[in-house]
Amino acid sequence: MTIGLSDQIIIAVIFIVITWISLNFRKYIKNADDYFISGRKITFALIVSSMVASWHSVSYYLWLPGTIFTLGWSGWIVTCGGYVMMDLISGYFFSYKARMLRVWSLPELFRTVYGNTAQLISSIAYFMFMATFSAMEIIAIGLIINFIFGIPVSWGITISTIIILIYVIIGGQYSEYIADFIQYILMALGLLIIAFFCFKQIFHDYGSFDAAVKSVWNGPKLRPTGEWTLTQIIGFSIAALQGIFSPVHMSKAASAKTPKIARDGILCSLYNMLAHDWLLIIIGISAAILLKVAPENTDQTTLLLASQLLPSTIMAIFLAGLIANGLATINTTFVIGGTILGKDIFQKYIKPKATDKQIINAGRLGMVLLGIVAIIIGFYSDSLLNLIYYSGQIFAPIFVIPILFAFLYKKRMSSMSSVFAMILGFAGSVTWIILKEPSIFSIPIPGSVFGIVLSLLGFIIGNFFGQKKENIWVNLNKYETPKII
Amino acid sequence: MKHQKLFSKICIIIVACLYLAVYLSLIFKQYNFLLIAPFVLAGWCLFITFIFLKDYKHFIKDLEAEEIVEPAYSVKEDRDFLYIIHTIAIIFWPIFWLGSIIIDYILR
């Protein structure tokens, strides 16, 4: 299914304008800090809009309504409830502290708390995490481009990645923030448009939304746990741990003007995302009520519903909102990938006396590498929901224990503790997934649970080896006086 | 200033109640309350745009400055009204989320 030429032109114009406006801000880049963390000058509104646009991905806009269409509203509470919790924890407990430490990335935080080895290992792990996160987005954009222009998804994936790379490489994080703000407005507009048309059609056909829902759904689809198995419920809840103070949260916190802006911005973005979630639930429910033909791939539910309800030009604005959402997320992941390669690896291990220009160029290379890895992952994945599930199963056990101890533990820790935790967490979860996540005494154990238990053991054992570092939270007052940039 | 603070507190409380209403509408199967959701989203969008435009001049000034001094901040977090709302959210969300899943799983 494709859309008309006039709609294609509208979409193209919208993105040319966004790119032009955001690239105008590249003139303010004076050094590597400006390029990677916006010189720590970002205000509340930009933190909120960018966090929503980046963390609330377009893949989410496709698979969540699809899951709700198939399984009822439990599709949201089971898969997303944990992420809401992780966002609350990240904002409430960690963002203020992370900004106060004046680190630029999570690997840098690991270096401050645990030492150089932890920084190196976490750099590689976070780079792969961001590549997987980007892969979900480029698959989703590939599906949308396939829908708009009728070209194969694999081509859509490759073309969109190349276009975004060019745009991010030039603009750095200032451009990302400005583009994110416009994309945030477009995303909300797209959702409001389709919700309006859903309500209009449903009220016309059924008289009330309540009556319509109850006429198509009954029993499990109306309940919070639907027909999900216990393994799936535990698996998704634990998978959400991958979102605990993710590199995206860190990137926004690091660039905020003050710790308070970082905290309030991240938390208010969560409430904003919840409002988006309610509308995605409405879209999923409306699809169950209104779609005449069930989609072959449930990830296409949103697109099918839109094509059935929206008039031509409105459809173009809606699709622009969806693509904007994907671009906003990939912008951020590429900037994070660039920061890891430019500042955490190149400046730290390859050329400590590198100039700002060399660091920025190394960061740009990091963005290209991240794009290539994301394309490869995108080519080999069969479904967005599976990619989200397994990404959580693998990455949550690597990061969650070291992150929790880094922020909340107030005693001296050995540098080896986090190294052991990350390696054992990864090995444990991958092994358990290869063994097809067997139950123990009839209790379902997802890979992430096994990995996290091993990671905790690794942390405790590792703490007996290596030199113990001074705890950063003990001498907190030294971070109180801001330096002049 | 006092009136402005009181107004913002009332707005925050109203928004919190709207969130509660939408969540409870799903739990208690009263789906007409979902109609609140688009208004909440539109409200957020307008609010963030308003704040962005209000801060824009200052933001550009910061970007143009060769050297800026970071505003002072304390290692102890400000316990303002918004902080209290965040605290309520972090206490009640796990109760709603896990509570509804556990109770429903036991009852099914």
Coordinates of C-alpha atoms in Angstrom, one line a residue:
Chain A
M1 CA 0.0 0.0 0.0
T2 CA 1.4 3.4 -0.9
I3 CA 0.1 7.0 -0.6
G4 CA -0.3 9.7 -3.3
L5 CA 2.4 11.9 -4.7
S6 CA 1.1 15.1 -3.0
D7 CA 1.3 13.4 0.4
Q8 CA 4.8 12.2 -0.3
I9 CA 5.8 15.8 -1.2
I10 CA 4.2 17.1 2.0
I11 CA 6.2 14.6 4.1
A12 CA 9.4 15.5 2.2
V13 CA 8.9 19.2 2.7
I14 CA 8.2 18.8 6.5
F15 CA 11.5 17.0 6.9
I16 CA 13.5 19.4 4.8
V17 CA 12.2 22.2 7.0
I18 CA 13.0 20.4 10.3
T19 CA 16.5 19.6 9.1
W20 CA 17.1 23.2 7.9
I21 CA 15.9 24.7 11.2
S22 CA 17.9 22.3 13.4
L23 CA 21.1 22.4 11.3
N24 CA 21.0 26.2 11.8
F25 CA 22.1 25.6 15.4
R26 CA 25.4 23.9 14.4
K27 CA 26.9 27.4 14.3
Y28 CA 26.9 27.4 18.1
I29 CA 29.2 24.4 18.3
K30 CA 32.5 25.7 19.6
N31 CA 34.0 22.6 21.3
A32 CA 33.5 18.9 21.9
D33 CA 31.3 19.6 25.0
D34 CA 29.0 21.7 22.7
Y35 CA 28.9 18.9 20.1
F36 CA 28.2 16.0 22.5
I37 CA 26.4 17.5 25.6
S38 CA 25.2 20.9 24.3
G39 CA 27.6 22.7 26.6
R40 CA 25.3 21.8 29.5
K41 CA 23.0 24.7 28.6
I42 CA 19.7 22.9 27.9
T43 CA 16.5 24.3 29.5
F44 CA 13.4 22.5 31.0
A45 CA 11.2 22.5 27.9
L46 CA 13.9 21.1 25.6
I47 CA 14.8 18.3 28.1
V48 CA 11.1 17.3 28.3
S49 CA 10.4 17.4 24.6
S50 CA 13.7 15.7 23.6
M51 CA 13.3 13.0 26.3
V52 CA 9.8 12.2 25.0
A53 CA 10.8 12.2 21.4
S54 CA 13.9 10.1 22.0
W55 CA 12.8 7.6 24.6
H56 CA 9.2 7.1 23.2
S57 CA 10.3 5.4 20.0
V58 CA 8.4 4.9 16.7
S59 CA 8.7 1.1 17.0
Y60 CA 6.7 1.6 20.2
Y61 CA 4.0 3.4 18.2
L62 CA 3.8 0.4 15.9
W63 CA 4.1 -2.6 18.2
L64 CA 2.1 -1.3 21.2
P65 CA -1.2 -0.7 19.3
G66 CA -0.6 -4.1 17.5
T67 CA -0.1 -5.8 20.8
I68 CA -3.3 -4.2 22.3
F69 CA -5.2 -5.1 19.1
T70 CA -4.2 -8.8 19.6
L71 CA -4.2 -9.1 23.4
G72 CA -6.3 -6.3 24.9
W73 CA -5.1 -3.4 27.1
S74 CA -2.9 -5.9 29.1
G75 CA -0.5 -5.4 26.1
W76 CA 0.3 -2.0 27.7
I77 CA 0.3 -2.8 31.4
V78 CA 2.4 -6.0 31.1
T79 CA 5.0 -4.7 28.6
C80 CA 5.2 -1.0 29.6
G81 CA 4.4 -0.9 33.4
G82 CA 7.9 -1.8 34.2
Y83 CA 9.4 0.9 32.0
V84 CA 7.2 3.5 33.7
M85 CA 8.7 2.3 37.0
M86 CA 12.2 2.5 35.7
D87 CA 11.7 6.0 34.3
L88 CA 10.4 7.1 37.7
I89 CA 13.4 5.6 39.5
S90 CA 15.8 7.1 37.0
G91 CA 14.3 10.5 37.2
Y92 CA 13.7 10.6 41.0
F93 CA 16.8 8.9 42.3
F94 CA 19.5 9.2 39.7
S95 CA 19.2 12.2 37.4
Y96 CA 20.0 14.9 39.9
K97 CA 23.0 13.1 41.2
A98 CA 24.3 12.2 37.6
R99 CA 24.1 15.9 36.6
M100 CA 25.8 17.0 39.8
L101 CA 28.8 14.7 39.1
R102 CA 29.3 16.5 35.7
V103 CA 30.0 13.3 33.8
W104 CA 29.1 13.3 30.1
S105 CA 28.1 9.6 29.7
L106 CA 27.4 6.4 31.6
P107 CA 30.8 4.9 30.8
E108 CA 32.3 8.0 32.3
L109 CA 30.1 7.6 35.3
F110 CA 31.4 4.0 35.6
R111 CA 35.0 5.3 35.4
T112 CA 34.3 7.8 38.2
V113 CA 32.7 5.2 40.4
Y114 CA 34.6 1.9 39.5
G115 CA 37.6 2.8 37.4
N116 CA 39.0 2.4 33.9
T117 CA 38.3 -1.3 33.2
A118 CA 34.7 -0.8 34.0
Q119 CA 34.5 2.2 31.7
L120 CA 36.0 0.2 28.8
I121 CA 33.6 -2.8 29.2
S122 CA 30.6 -0.6 29.8
S123 CA 31.5 1.5 26.7
I124 CA 31.3 -1.6 24.5
A125 CA 28.1 -2.9 26.2
Y126 CA 26.3 0.5 26.0
F127 CA 27.4 0.9 22.4
M128 CA 25.8 -2.4 21.5
F129 CA 22.7 -1.5 23.5
M130 CA 22.3 1.7 21.6
A131 CA 22.8 -0.2 18.3
T132 CA 20.0 -2.6 19.2
F133 CA 17.8 0.3 20.3
S134 CA 18.5 2.1 16.9
A135 CA 17.8 -1.2 15.1
M136 CA 14.2 -1.2 16.4
E137 CA 13.8 2.3 15.2
I138 CA 15.2 1.8 11.7
I139 CA 13.0 -1.3 11.3
A140 CA 10.0 0.7 12.2
I141 CA 11.0 3.5 9.8
G142 CA 11.7 0.9 7.2
L143 CA 8.1 -0.4 7.6
I144 CA 6.7 3.2 7.3
I145 CA 8.8 4.0 4.2
N146 CA 7.6 0.7 2.7
F147 CA 4.1 1.8 3.4
I148 CA 4.6 5.3 2.0
F149 CA 6.7 4.6 -1.1
G150 CA 6.2 0.9 -1.6
I151 CA 10.0 0.1 -1.6
P152 CA 11.3 -3.0 0.3
V153 CA 11.7 -2.7 4.1
S154 CA 15.5 -3.5 3.8
W155 CA 15.9 -0.6 1.5
G156 CA 13.9 1.6 3.7
I157 CA 16.2 0.6 6.7
T158 CA 19.4 1.4 4.8
I159 CA 18.2 4.7 3.2
S160 CA 16.7 6.1 6.5
T161 CA 19.9 5.3 8.4
I162 CA 22.1 7.0 5.8
I163 CA 19.9 10.1 5.8
I164 CA 19.8 10.4 9.6
L165 CA 23.6 9.8 9.8
I166 CA 24.4 12.7 7.5
Y167 CA 22.0 15.0 9.5
V168 CA 23.3 14.0 12.9
I169 CA 27.0 14.0 12.0
I170 CA 26.8 17.7 10.9
G171 CA 24.5 19.0 13.6
G172 CA 25.7 17.4 16.9
Q173 CA 23.5 17.6 20.0
Y174 CA 22.2 21.2 19.5
S175 CA 20.6 20.2 16.3
E176 CA 19.2 17.0 18.0
Y177 CA 17.5 19.1 20.7
I178 CA 15.9 21.5 18.2
A179 CA 14.8 18.8 15.8
D180 CA 13.4 16.8 18.8
F181 CA 11.3 19.8 19.9
I182 CA 9.7 20.1 16.5
Q183 CA 9.3 16.3 16.2
Y184 CA 7.7 16.2 19.7
I185 CA 5.0 18.6 18.5
L186 CA 4.5 16.6 15.3
M187 CA 4.3 13.3 17.2
A188 CA 1.6 14.7 19.5
L189 CA -0.2 16.2 16.6
G190 CA -0.2 12.9 14.7
L191 CA -1.6 11.0 17.7
L192 CA -4.3 13.7 18.4
I193 CA -5.3 13.6 14.7
I194 CA -5.8 9.8 14.6
A195 CA -7.5 9.7 18.0
F196 CA -10.0 12.3 16.8
F197 CA -10.8 10.3 13.7
C198 CA -11.1 7.1 15.8
F199 CA -13.5 8.7 18.2
K200 CA -15.5 10.3 15.4
Q201 CA -16.0 7.0 13.6
I202 CA -16.7 5.0 16.8
F203 CA -19.3 7.5 18.1
H204 CA -20.9 7.5 14.7
D205 CA -21.1 3.6 14.6
Y206 CA -21.7 2.8 18.3
G207 CA -22.9 5.9 20.1
S208 CA -20.2 5.6 22.9
F209 CA -16.6 4.4 23.3
D210 CA -17.6 2.2 26.2
A211 CA -20.3 0.4 24.2
A212 CA -18.0 -0.1 21.3
V213 CA -15.2 -1.7 23.4
K214 CA -17.6 -4.0 25.1
S215 CA -19.1 -5.1 21.9
V216 CA -15.8 -6.4 20.5
W217 CA -13.9 -7.4 23.6
N218 CA -14.8 -9.6 26.5
G219 CA -13.2 -11.7 29.2
P220 CA -9.3 -11.7 29.1
K221 CA -9.0 -8.7 26.8
L222 CA -10.6 -6.4 29.3
R223 CA -8.4 -7.6 32.2
P224 CA -4.9 -6.2 33.2
T225 CA -3.1 -9.5 32.7
G226 CA -5.1 -10.7 29.7
E227 CA -3.9 -14.1 28.5
W228 CA -0.2 -13.5 29.2
T229 CA 1.7 -16.4 30.8
L230 CA 3.5 -15.9 34.1
T231 CA 6.9 -16.3 32.3
Q232 CA 5.9 -13.5 29.9
I233 CA 4.7 -11.2 32.7
I234 CA 7.9 -11.7 34.8
G235 CA 10.1 -11.6 31.6
F236 CA 8.7 -8.2 30.4
S237 CA 8.7 -6.7 33.9
I238 CA 12.4 -7.7 34.4
A239 CA 13.3 -6.7 30.8
A240 CA 12.2 -3.2 31.7
L241 CA 15.3 -3.0 34.0
Q242 CA 17.3 -2.2 30.8
G243 CA 15.6 1.2 31.0
I244 CA 17.0 2.0 34.5
F245 CA 19.0 5.2 34.0
S246 CA 19.7 4.3 30.3
P247 CA 22.2 6.2 28.2
V248 CA 19.3 8.3 26.9
H249 CA 18.5 9.5 30.4
M250 CA 22.2 10.2 31.0
S251 CA 22.6 12.1 27.8
K252 CA 19.7 14.4 28.7
A253 CA 20.7 14.8 32.4
A254 CA 24.3 15.6 31.3
S255 CA 23.2 18.4 29.0
A256 CA 20.7 20.0 31.4
K257 CA 21.5 23.4 32.7
T258 CA 21.1 22.4 36.4
P259 CA 20.5 19.2 38.3
K260 CA 17.0 20.3 39.1
I261 CA 16.2 20.8 35.5
A262 CA 17.6 17.3 34.8
R263 CA 15.4 15.8 37.5
D264 CA 12.2 17.6 36.8
G265 CA 12.7 17.4 33.0
I266 CA 13.1 13.7 33.0
L267 CA 10.2 13.1 35.4
C268 CA 7.8 15.5 33.5
S269 CA 8.8 13.8 30.3
L270 CA 7.5 10.5 31.8
Y271 CA 4.1 12.0 32.6
N272 CA 4.1 13.3 29.0
M273 CA 4.9 9.8 27.7
L274 CA 2.1 8.4 29.8
A275 CA -0.3 10.7 28.0
H276 CA 1.1 9.4 24.7
D277 CA 0.6 5.9 26.0
W278 CA -3.1 6.5 26.7
L279 CA -3.6 7.6 23.1
L280 CA -1.7 4.5 21.8
I281 CA -4.1 2.4 23.9
I282 CA -7.0 4.2 22.3
I283 CA -5.5 3.5 18.8
G284 CA -5.1 -0.2 19.7
I285 CA -8.6 -0.5 21.0
S286 CA -10.0 1.4 18.0
A287 CA -8.2 -0.9 15.7
A288 CA -9.9 -3.9 17.3
I289 CA -13.3 -2.1 16.8
L290 CA -12.8 -0.6 13.4
L291 CA -10.4 -2.6 11.3
K292 CA -12.3 -4.6 8.7
V293 CA -9.3 -6.8 7.8
A294 CA -6.8 -8.1 10.5
P295 CA -3.2 -7.0 9.6
E296 CA -0.9 -9.8 8.5
N297 CA 1.8 -8.3 10.7
T298 CA 0.5 -6.8 13.9
D299 CA 3.3 -4.1 13.8
Q300 CA 1.3 -2.6 10.9
T301 CA -1.9 -2.1 12.9
T302 CA -1.4 1.6 13.4
L303 CA -0.7 2.2 9.7
L304 CA -3.7 0.1 8.5
L305 CA -6.0 2.0 10.9
A306 CA -4.7 5.3 9.7
S307 CA -5.1 4.4 6.0
Q308 CA -8.7 3.4 6.7
L309 CA -9.7 6.5 8.7
L310 CA -7.6 9.5 7.6
P311 CA -8.2 11.7 4.6
S312 CA -5.2 12.2 2.2
T313 CA -3.4 15.3 3.5
I314 CA -4.1 14.5 7.1
M315 CA -2.5 11.1 6.5
A316 CA 0.6 12.8 5.3
I317 CA 0.9 14.8 8.6
F318 CA 0.2 11.7 10.7
L319 CA 3.0 9.8 8.8
A320 CA 5.3 12.7 9.2
G321 CA 4.7 12.5 13.0
L322 CA 5.5 8.8 13.0
I323 CA 8.8 9.3 11.0
A324 CA 9.7 12.3 13.2
N325 CA 9.4 10.1 16.2
G326 CA 11.8 7.5 14.7
L327 CA 14.3 10.2 13.6
A328 CA 14.3 11.8 17.1
T329 CA 15.2 8.5 18.7
I330 CA 17.9 7.6 16.2
N331 CA 19.4 11.1 16.5
T332 CA 19.9 10.6 20.2
T333 CA 21.3 7.0 20.0
F334 CA 23.8 8.1 17.3
V335 CA 24.9 11.1 19.4
I336 CA 25.3 8.7 22.4
G337 CA 27.3 6.2 20.2
G338 CA 29.5 9.1 19.0
T339 CA 30.1 10.3 22.6
I340 CA 31.1 6.8 23.7
L341 CA 33.6 6.4 20.8
G342 CA 34.8 10.0 20.8
K343 CA 35.2 10.8 24.5
D344 CA 35.1 7.5 26.3
I345 CA 37.3 5.4 24.0
F346 CA 39.3 7.7 21.7
Q347 CA 40.1 10.5 24.1
K348 CA 40.6 8.2 27.1
Y349 CA 42.5 5.3 25.5
I350 CA 43.8 6.2 22.1
K351 CA 44.8 9.9 22.1
P352 CA 44.5 11.6 25.6
K353 CA 45.8 14.9 24.2
A354 CA 43.4 15.0 21.2
T355 CA 42.0 18.3 20.1
D356 CA 38.3 19.0 20.2
K357 CA 38.2 18.6 16.4
Q358 CA 39.8 15.2 16.6
I359 CA 37.4 14.1 19.3
I360 CA 34.4 15.3 17.3
N361 CA 35.7 13.4 14.2
A362 CA 36.2 10.2 16.3
G363 CA 32.6 10.7 17.5
R364 CA 31.4 11.0 14.0
L365 CA 33.1 7.7 13.1
G366 CA 31.3 6.2 16.2
M367 CA 28.0 7.3 14.7
V368 CA 28.7 5.6 11.4
L369 CA 29.8 2.4 13.1
L370 CA 26.6 2.4 15.3
G371 CA 24.6 2.9 12.1
I372 CA 26.2 -0.1 10.4
V373 CA 25.7 -2.4 13.4
A374 CA 22.1 -1.2 13.7
I375 CA 21.4 -2.0 10.0
I376 CA 22.9 -5.5 10.5
I377 CA 20.7 -6.2 13.5
G378 CA 17.7 -4.7 11.6
F379 CA 18.2 -7.1 8.7
Y380 CA 18.3 -10.2 11.0
S381 CA 15.3 -9.5 13.3
D382 CA 11.9 -10.9 12.6
S383 CA 9.6 -8.9 14.9
L384 CA 9.9 -5.7 16.9
L385 CA 8.3 -7.2 20.1
N386 CA 10.9 -10.1 20.0
L387 CA 13.8 -7.6 19.6
I388 CA 12.5 -5.6 22.6
Y389 CA 12.1 -8.7 24.7
Y390 CA 15.6 -10.2 24.0
S391 CA 17.3 -6.8 24.2
G392 CA 15.9 -6.5 27.7
Q393 CA 16.8 -10.1 28.6
I394 CA 20.5 -9.5 27.5
F395 CA 21.2 -5.9 28.5
A396 CA 19.3 -5.5 31.8
P397 CA 21.6 -8.0 33.6
I398 CA 24.7 -6.3 32.4
F399 CA 23.8 -2.8 33.7
V400 CA 21.3 -3.0 36.5
I401 CA 23.4 -4.1 39.4
P402 CA 26.4 -1.8 38.7
I403 CA 24.1 1.2 38.2
L404 CA 22.1 0.5 41.4
F405 CA 25.3 0.2 43.5
A406 CA 26.9 3.2 41.8
F407 CA 24.2 5.5 42.9
L408 CA 22.9 4.0 46.1
Y409 CA 25.8 2.2 47.9
K410 CA 27.7 4.5 50.2
K411 CA 30.8 2.4 51.0
R412 CA 34.1 1.8 49.2
M413 CA 33.8 -0.6 46.2
S414 CA 36.4 -2.5 44.3
S415 CA 36.9 -1.8 40.6
M416 CA 36.5 -5.5 39.9
S417 CA 33.0 -5.7 41.4
S418 CA 31.3 -4.0 38.4
V419 CA 33.6 -5.9 35.9
F420 CA 32.6 -9.3 37.3
A421 CA 28.9 -8.2 37.5
M422 CA 28.8 -7.1 33.9
I423 CA 30.5 -10.1 32.5
L424 CA 28.6 -12.7 34.6
G425 CA 25.3 -10.9 34.0
F426 CA 25.8 -11.1 30.2
A427 CA 27.1 -14.7 30.2
G428 CA 24.3 -15.8 32.5
S429 CA 21.4 -14.3 30.5
V430 CA 22.8 -15.4 27.1
T431 CA 23.3 -19.0 28.4
W432 CA 19.8 -19.1 29.8
I433 CA 18.3 -17.9 26.5
I434 CA 20.3 -20.5 24.6
L435 CA 18.9 -23.2 26.9
K436 CA 15.4 -21.8 26.0
E437 CA 14.8 -20.3 29.4
P438 CA 13.9 -23.5 31.4
S439 CA 11.8 -23.4 34.6
I440 CA 13.3 -24.3 38.0
F441 CA 10.9 -26.3 40.3
S442 CA 8.1 -25.3 37.9
I443 CA 8.9 -21.6 38.5
P444 CA 9.5 -19.8 35.1
I445 CA 12.9 -18.1 35.0
P446 CA 13.5 -15.6 32.2
G447 CA 17.1 -15.1 31.0
S448 CA 17.2 -11.7 32.6
V449 CA 16.4 -13.0 36.1
F450 CA 19.1 -15.7 35.9
G451 CA 21.5 -13.1 34.5
I452 CA 20.7 -10.5 37.3
V453 CA 21.2 -13.1 40.0
L454 CA 24.6 -14.1 38.5
S455 CA 25.5 -10.4 38.1
L456 CA 24.8 -9.8 41.8
L457 CA 26.9 -12.7 42.8
G458 CA 29.6 -11.4 40.5
F459 CA 29.5 -8.0 42.1
I460 CA 29.8 -9.5 45.6
I461 CA 32.7 -11.8 44.6
G462 CA 34.4 -9.1 42.5
N463 CA 34.4 -6.8 45.5
F464 CA 37.0 -9.0 47.2
F465 CA 39.5 -8.5 44.3
G466 CA 41.3 -5.4 43.1
Q467 CA 41.8 -2.0 44.8
K468 CA 38.9 -0.4 46.6
K469 CA 38.1 3.1 45.3
E470 CA 36.9 6.0 47.5
N471 CA 33.1 6.3 47.4
I472 CA 32.1 9.4 45.5
W473 CA 29.0 10.1 47.6
V474 CA 31.1 10.4 50.8
N475 CA 32.8 13.6 49.6
L476 CA 29.8 14.9 47.8
N477 CA 30.4 18.5 48.8
K478 CA 33.3 18.9 46.4
Y479 CA 30.7 18.7 43.5
E480 CA 28.7 21.5 45.0
T481 CA 30.6 24.4 43.6
P482 CA 30.0 24.7 39.9
K483 CA 33.0 25.3 37.7
I484 CA 33.2 27.9 35.0
I485 CA 32.9 26.3 31.6
Chain B
M1 CA 4.0 35.6 42.6
K2 CA 2.0 33.9 45.5
H3 CA -1.0 33.6 43.2
Q4 CA 1.1 32.2 40.4
K5 CA 2.5 29.5 42.7
L6 CA -1.0 28.6 44.0
F7 CA -2.3 28.4 40.4
S8 CA 0.6 26.1 39.4
K9 CA -0.1 23.9 42.4
I10 CA -3.8 23.6 41.6
C11 CA -2.9 22.8 37.9
I12 CA -0.5 20.0 39.0
I13 CA -3.2 18.5 41.3
I14 CA -5.8 18.6 38.5
V15 CA -3.4 16.9 36.1
A16 CA -2.6 14.2 38.7
C17 CA -6.3 13.5 39.2
L18 CA -6.8 13.2 35.4
Y19 CA -4.1 10.6 35.3
L20 CA -5.7 8.7 38.1
A21 CA -9.1 8.9 36.4
V22 CA -7.7 7.4 33.1
Y23 CA -5.9 4.6 34.9
L24 CA -8.9 3.7 37.0
S25 CA -11.2 3.8 33.9
L26 CA -9.1 1.0 32.4
I27 CA -9.1 -1.1 35.6
F28 CA -12.9 -0.6 36.2
K29 CA -13.8 -1.0 32.6
Q30 CA -15.4 2.5 32.2
Y31 CA -13.8 3.3 28.8
N32 CA -15.6 6.6 28.2
F33 CA -13.2 8.2 30.6
L34 CA -10.4 7.5 28.0
L35 CA -11.8 10.6 26.2
I36 CA -9.8 12.6 28.8
A37 CA -6.5 11.4 27.4
P38 CA -6.3 13.6 24.2
F39 CA -6.9 16.7 26.3
V40 CA -4.1 15.8 28.7
L41 CA -1.7 15.3 25.8
A42 CA -2.8 18.5 24.1
G43 CA -2.4 20.3 27.4
W44 CA 1.2 19.0 27.8
C45 CA 2.0 20.0 24.3
L46 CA 0.8 23.6 24.7
F47 CA 2.5 23.9 28.1
I48 CA 5.9 22.7 26.9
T49 CA 5.6 25.0 23.8
F50 CA 4.8 28.0 26.0
I51 CA 7.7 27.3 28.3
F52 CA 10.1 26.8 25.3
L53 CA 9.0 30.2 23.8
K54 CA 9.3 31.9 27.2
D55 CA 12.9 30.7 27.7
Y56 CA 14.0 30.9 24.1
K57 CA 15.7 34.3 24.3
H58 CA 17.6 33.4 27.3
F59 CA 18.6 30.0 25.8
I60 CA 20.0 31.7 22.7
K61 CA 21.9 34.2 24.9
D62 CA 23.5 31.2 26.6
L63 CA 24.4 29.6 23.3
E64 CA 26.0 32.8 22.0
A65 CA 28.0 33.4 25.2
E66 CA 31.7 32.4 25.0
E67 CA 31.9 31.5 28.6
I68 CA 28.9 31.0 30.9
V69 CA 28.9 30.5 34.6
E70 CA 26.8 27.5 35.7
P71 CA 24.0 28.5 38.1
A72 CA 24.8 27.5 41.6
Y73 CA 23.1 24.4 43.0
S74 CA 23.1 22.4 46.2
V75 CA 24.0 18.8 46.8
K76 CA 20.7 18.6 48.7
E77 CA 17.8 18.5 46.4
D78 CA 15.1 21.2 46.5
R79 CA 12.0 19.7 48.2
D80 CA 9.5 21.8 46.3
F81 CA 5.9 21.0 45.5
L82 CA 6.8 19.2 42.3
Y83 CA 9.2 17.0 44.3
I84 CA 6.4 16.0 46.6
I85 CA 4.2 15.1 43.5
H86 CA 7.1 13.0 42.2
T87 CA 7.4 11.3 45.6
I88 CA 3.7 10.5 45.5
A89 CA 4.0 9.1 42.0
I90 CA 7.0 6.9 42.9
I91 CA 5.1 5.5 45.9
F92 CA 1.8 4.9 44.1
W93 CA 2.8 3.7 40.7
P94 CA 4.2 0.3 41.9
I95 CA 1.1 -0.2 44.0
F96 CA -1.2 0.4 41.0
W97 CA 0.9 -1.4 38.5
L98 CA 2.0 -4.5 40.5
G99 CA -1.2 -4.5 42.5
S100 CA -3.5 -4.7 39.5
I101 CA -1.3 -7.4 37.8
I102 CA -1.0 -9.6 41.0
I103 CA -4.7 -9.3 41.9
D104 CA -5.9 -10.0 38.4
Y105 CA -3.5 -12.9 38.0
I106 CA -4.7 -14.5 41.2
L107 CA -8.4 -14.0 40.3
R108 CA -8.2 -15.3 36.8

